[in-house]
Amino acid sequence: MHGRRLRHRDGGGGHGFDASAVNYGGCPSDAPDWLPRACPVVGSFGAEDRSPLGARAGERLEELLTAYDVPHDVKIYPGVGHGFMNDHAPRDQTLLLRFLARVSGTRYDEAATVDARRRIVAFFDEHLRGSPADQE
């Protein structure tokens, strides 16, 4: 889920989704073309994310999902940068990844990570499990 772009329903072709999570994954320029048919979306972004995938993308996603009446939970975490859920040891990162992390403001944030994971699980529980009557 981390950093991946949004996925959408494909109109019944068998490759759709019932819910989606995006964590600092942006809001593509063609989003207005397919977001009206999107599945419910939970999104988490860092307010200090200086990449194109950051707070501005989260704000745009929130606006579009609201406009298209798509069920969603988008949160922009104050004081948090890009990749805030990535708790990787620097020795496990390539030189390029360390450079990109510095440019984008990537840094792990435990409090935001715990909250984002809680929200994702709750959102998926709501949108994927259905009501108890549906499971009988």
PDB file of C-alpha atoms in Angstrom:
ATOM      1  CA  MET A   1       0.000   0.000   0.000  1.00  0.00           C
ATOM      2  CA  HIS A   2       2.753   2.461   0.794  1.00  0.00           C
ATOM      3  CA  GLY A   3       3.234   5.018  -1.904  1.00  0.00           C
ATOM      4  CA  ARG A   4       1.092   3.259  -4.460  1.00  0.00           C
ATOM      5  CA  ARG A   5      -1.370   5.146  -6.556  1.00  0.00           C
ATOM      6  CA  LEU A   6      -5.099   4.864  -6.155  1.00  0.00           C
ATOM      7  CA  ARG A   7      -6.898   2.003  -7.769  1.00  0.00           C
ATOM      8  CA  HIS A   8     -10.449   2.250  -9.044  1.00  0.00           C
ATOM      9  CA  ARG A   9     -13.366   0.087 -10.013  1.00  0.00           C
ATOM     10  CA  ASP A  10     -13.243  -0.891 -13.629  1.00  0.00           C
ATOM     11  CA  GLY A  11     -16.969  -0.921 -14.270  1.00  0.00           C
ATOM     12  CA  GLY A  12     -17.570  -4.630 -13.755  1.00  0.00           C
ATOM     13  CA  GLY A  13     -14.663  -6.157 -15.649  1.00  0.00           C
ATOM     14  CA  GLY A  14     -13.652  -8.287 -12.693  1.00  0.00           C
ATOM     15  CA  HIS A  15     -10.599  -6.262 -11.669  1.00  0.00           C
ATOM     16  CA  GLY A  16     -12.324  -3.772  -9.368  1.00  0.00           C
ATOM     17  CA  PHE A  17     -11.780  -3.119  -5.694  1.00  0.00           C
ATOM     18  CA  ASP A  18     -14.212  -2.840  -2.803  1.00  0.00           C
ATOM     19  CA  ALA A  19     -11.971  -0.469  -0.833  1.00  0.00           C
ATOM     20  CA  SER A  20      -8.591   1.163  -1.303  1.00  0.00           C
ATOM     21  CA  ALA A  21      -5.857   2.677   0.851  1.00  0.00           C
ATOM     22  CA  VAL A  22      -3.382   5.264  -0.349  1.00  0.00           C
ATOM     23  CA  ASN A  23      -0.504   6.371   1.844  1.00  0.00           C
ATOM     24  CA  TYR A  24       1.250   9.415   0.431  1.00  0.00           C
ATOM     25  CA  GLY A  25       0.591   8.081  -3.058  1.00  0.00           C
ATOM     26  CA  GLY A  26      -0.610  11.216  -4.787  1.00  0.00           C
ATOM     27  CA  CYS A  27      -3.706  12.106  -6.753  1.00  0.00           C
ATOM     28  CA  PRO A  28      -3.134  11.585 -10.493  1.00  0.00           C
ATOM     29  CA  SER A  29      -4.010  14.311 -12.966  1.00  0.00           C
ATOM     30  CA  ASP A  30      -6.598  12.035 -14.601  1.00  0.00           C
ATOM     31  CA  ALA A  31      -8.376  11.354 -11.294  1.00  0.00           C
ATOM     32  CA  PRO A  32     -11.532  13.290 -12.309  1.00  0.00           C
ATOM     33  CA  ASP A  33     -11.963  10.815 -15.175  1.00  0.00           C
ATOM     34  CA  TRP A  34     -12.321   7.775 -12.902  1.00  0.00           C
ATOM     35  CA  LEU A  35     -12.852   8.909  -9.309  1.00  0.00           C
ATOM     36  CA  PRO A  36     -16.635   9.186  -9.781  1.00  0.00           C
ATOM     37  CA  ARG A  37     -16.626   5.350 -10.070  1.00  0.00           C
ATOM     38  CA  ALA A  38     -14.050   4.783  -7.320  1.00  0.00           C
ATOM     39  CA  CYS A  39     -14.443   2.393  -4.445  1.00  0.00           C
ATOM     40  CA  PRO A  40     -14.285   3.799  -0.889  1.00  0.00           C
ATOM     41  CA  VAL A  41     -10.844   5.301  -0.186  1.00  0.00           C
ATOM     42  CA  VAL A  42      -8.844   5.810   3.007  1.00  0.00           C
ATOM     43  CA  GLY A  43      -5.829   8.081   2.566  1.00  0.00           C
ATOM     44  CA  SER A  44      -2.981   9.325   4.732  1.00  0.00           C
ATOM     45  CA  PHE A  45      -0.617  12.150   3.833  1.00  0.00           C
ATOM     46  CA  GLY A  46       2.045  14.197   5.601  1.00  0.00           C
ATOM     47  CA  ALA A  47       1.552  17.958   5.782  1.00  0.00           C
ATOM     48  CA  GLU A  48       5.319  18.465   5.500  1.00  0.00           C
ATOM     49  CA  ASP A  49       5.684  16.141   2.489  1.00  0.00           C
ATOM     50  CA  ARG A  50       7.473  18.264  -0.124  1.00  0.00           C
ATOM     51  CA  SER A  51       6.948  15.747  -2.917  1.00  0.00           C
ATOM     52  CA  PRO A  52       4.118  15.913  -5.493  1.00  0.00           C
ATOM     53  CA  LEU A  53       2.565  13.025  -3.548  1.00  0.00           C
ATOM     54  CA  GLY A  54       2.134  15.042  -0.377  1.00  0.00           C
ATOM     55  CA  ALA A  55      -0.324  17.340   1.322  1.00  0.00           C
ATOM     56  CA  ARG A  56      -1.474  19.077  -1.873  1.00  0.00           C
ATOM     57  CA  ALA A  57      -2.338  15.697  -3.384  1.00  0.00           C
ATOM     58  CA  GLY A  58      -4.199  14.738  -0.199  1.00  0.00           C
ATOM     59  CA  GLU A  59      -6.161  17.999  -0.243  1.00  0.00           C
ATOM     60  CA  ARG A  60      -7.054  17.504  -3.905  1.00  0.00           C
ATOM     61  CA  LEU A  61      -8.078  13.900  -3.279  1.00  0.00           C
ATOM     62  CA  GLU A  62     -10.307  14.966  -0.375  1.00  0.00           C
ATOM     63  CA  GLU A  63     -11.970  17.633  -2.525  1.00  0.00           C
ATOM     64  CA  LEU A  64     -12.606  15.265  -5.441  1.00  0.00           C
ATOM     65  CA  LEU A  65     -13.897  12.386  -3.330  1.00  0.00           C
ATOM     66  CA  THR A  66     -16.255  14.776  -1.555  1.00  0.00           C
ATOM     67  CA  ALA A  67     -17.448  16.265  -4.852  1.00  0.00           C
ATOM     68  CA  TYR A  68     -18.120  12.797  -6.297  1.00  0.00           C
ATOM     69  CA  ASP A  69     -19.737  11.529  -3.070  1.00  0.00           C
ATOM     70  CA  VAL A  70     -17.269   8.644  -2.780  1.00  0.00           C
ATOM     71  CA  PRO A  71     -17.041   7.277   0.795  1.00  0.00           C
ATOM     72  CA  HIS A  72     -13.643   8.264   2.153  1.00  0.00           C
ATOM     73  CA  ASP A  73     -11.424   9.088   5.093  1.00  0.00           C
ATOM     74  CA  VAL A  74      -8.495  11.311   4.097  1.00  0.00           C
ATOM     75  CA  LYS A  75      -6.208  12.678   6.768  1.00  0.00           C
ATOM     76  CA  ILE A  76      -3.238  15.001   6.438  1.00  0.00           C
ATOM     77  CA  TYR A  77      -0.945  14.674   9.448  1.00  0.00           C
ATOM     78  CA  PRO A  78       0.519  17.982  10.689  1.00  0.00           C
ATOM     79  CA  GLY A  79       4.292  18.050  11.099  1.00  0.00           C
ATOM     80  CA  VAL A  80       4.721  14.758   9.229  1.00  0.00           C
ATOM     81  CA  GLY A  81       6.715  14.233   6.039  1.00  0.00           C
ATOM     82  CA  HIS A  82       6.646  11.785   3.149  1.00  0.00           C
ATOM     83  CA  GLY A  83       7.016   8.063   3.807  1.00  0.00           C
ATOM     84  CA  PHE A  84       6.073   8.434   7.457  1.00  0.00           C
ATOM     85  CA  MET A  85       5.124   4.743   7.711  1.00  0.00           C
ATOM     86  CA  ASN A  86       8.496   3.540   6.422  1.00  0.00           C
ATOM     87  CA  ASP A  87      10.672   2.486   9.342  1.00  0.00           C
ATOM     88  CA  HIS A  88      13.741   1.332   7.390  1.00  0.00           C
ATOM     89  CA  ALA A  89      17.293   1.299   8.679  1.00  0.00           C
ATOM     90  CA  PRO A  90      19.511   3.655   6.629  1.00  0.00           C
ATOM     91  CA  ARG A  91      21.923   0.777   5.931  1.00  0.00           C
ATOM     92  CA  ASP A  92      19.067  -0.993   4.097  1.00  0.00           C
ATOM     93  CA  GLN A  93      18.541   1.926   1.709  1.00  0.00           C
ATOM     94  CA  THR A  94      20.428   2.648  -1.474  1.00  0.00           C
ATOM     95  CA  LEU A  95      22.212   5.968  -1.906  1.00  0.00           C
ATOM     96  CA  LEU A  96      19.454   7.059  -4.312  1.00  0.00           C
ATOM     97  CA  LEU A  97      16.722   6.269  -1.786  1.00  0.00           C
ATOM     98  CA  ARG A  98      18.568   8.205   0.941  1.00  0.00           C
ATOM     99  CA  PHE A  99      18.878  11.183  -1.428  1.00  0.00           C
ATOM    100  CA  LEU A 100      15.188  11.042  -2.398  1.00  0.00           C
ATOM    101  CA  ALA A 101      14.220  10.757   1.271  1.00  0.00           C
ATOM    102  CA  ARG A 102      16.136  13.934   2.057  1.00  0.00           C
ATOM    103  CA  VAL A 103      14.617  15.831  -0.878  1.00  0.00           C
ATOM    104  CA  SER A 104      11.047  14.719  -0.156  1.00  0.00           C
ATOM    105  CA  GLY A 105      11.220  15.108   3.620  1.00  0.00           C
ATOM    106  CA  THR A 106      10.795  11.369   4.223  1.00  0.00           C
ATOM    107  CA  ARG A 107      10.998  10.391   7.858  1.00  0.00           C
ATOM    108  CA  TYR A 108       9.288   7.798  10.006  1.00  0.00           C
ATOM    109  CA  ASP A 109       6.662   9.068  12.446  1.00  0.00           C
ATOM    110  CA  GLU A 110       5.446   6.465  14.925  1.00  0.00           C
ATOM    111  CA  ALA A 111       2.345   8.324  16.156  1.00  0.00           C
ATOM    112  CA  ALA A 112       1.110   9.034  12.622  1.00  0.00           C
ATOM    113  CA  THR A 113       1.875   5.448  11.585  1.00  0.00           C
ATOM    114  CA  VAL A 114      -0.109   3.970  14.478  1.00  0.00           C
ATOM    115  CA  ASP A 115      -3.060   6.252  13.726  1.00  0.00           C
ATOM    116  CA  ALA A 116      -2.948   5.637   9.961  1.00  0.00           C
ATOM    117  CA  ARG A 117      -2.860   1.864  10.445  1.00  0.00           C
ATOM    118  CA  ARG A 118      -5.759   2.066  12.908  1.00  0.00           C
ATOM    119  CA  ARG A 119      -7.786   4.114  10.413  1.00  0.00           C
ATOM    120  CA  ILE A 120      -7.007   1.715   7.539  1.00  0.00           C
ATOM    121  CA  VAL A 121      -8.100  -1.341   9.530  1.00  0.00           C
ATOM    122  CA  ALA A 122     -11.290   0.385  10.733  1.00  0.00           C
ATOM    123  CA  PHE A 123     -12.089   1.593   7.203  1.00  0.00           C
ATOM    124  CA  PHE A 124     -11.533  -1.842   5.695  1.00  0.00           C
ATOM    125  CA  ASP A 125     -13.606  -3.436   8.467  1.00  0.00           C
ATOM    126  CA  GLU A 126     -16.442  -1.068   7.622  1.00  0.00           C
ATOM    127  CA  HIS A 127     -16.270  -1.406   3.835  1.00  0.00           C
ATOM    128  CA  LEU A 128     -15.094  -4.986   3.326  1.00  0.00           C
ATOM    129  CA  ARG A 129     -16.751  -7.021   6.047  1.00  0.00           C
ATOM    130  CA  GLY A 130     -20.273  -5.742   5.465  1.00  0.00           C
ATOM    131  CA  SER A 131     -23.054  -5.940   7.996  1.00  0.00           C
ATOM    132  CA  PRO A 132     -23.525  -9.033  10.191  1.00  0.00           C
ATOM    133  CA  ALA A 133     -26.676  -9.852   8.200  1.00  0.00           C
ATOM    134  CA  ASP A 134     -24.568  -9.988   4.984  1.00  0.00           C
ATOM    135  CA  GLN A 135     -22.300 -12.637   6.515  1.00  0.00           C
ATOM    136  CA  GLU A 136     -25.079 -15.101   7.415  1.00  0.00           C
TER     137      GLU A 136
END
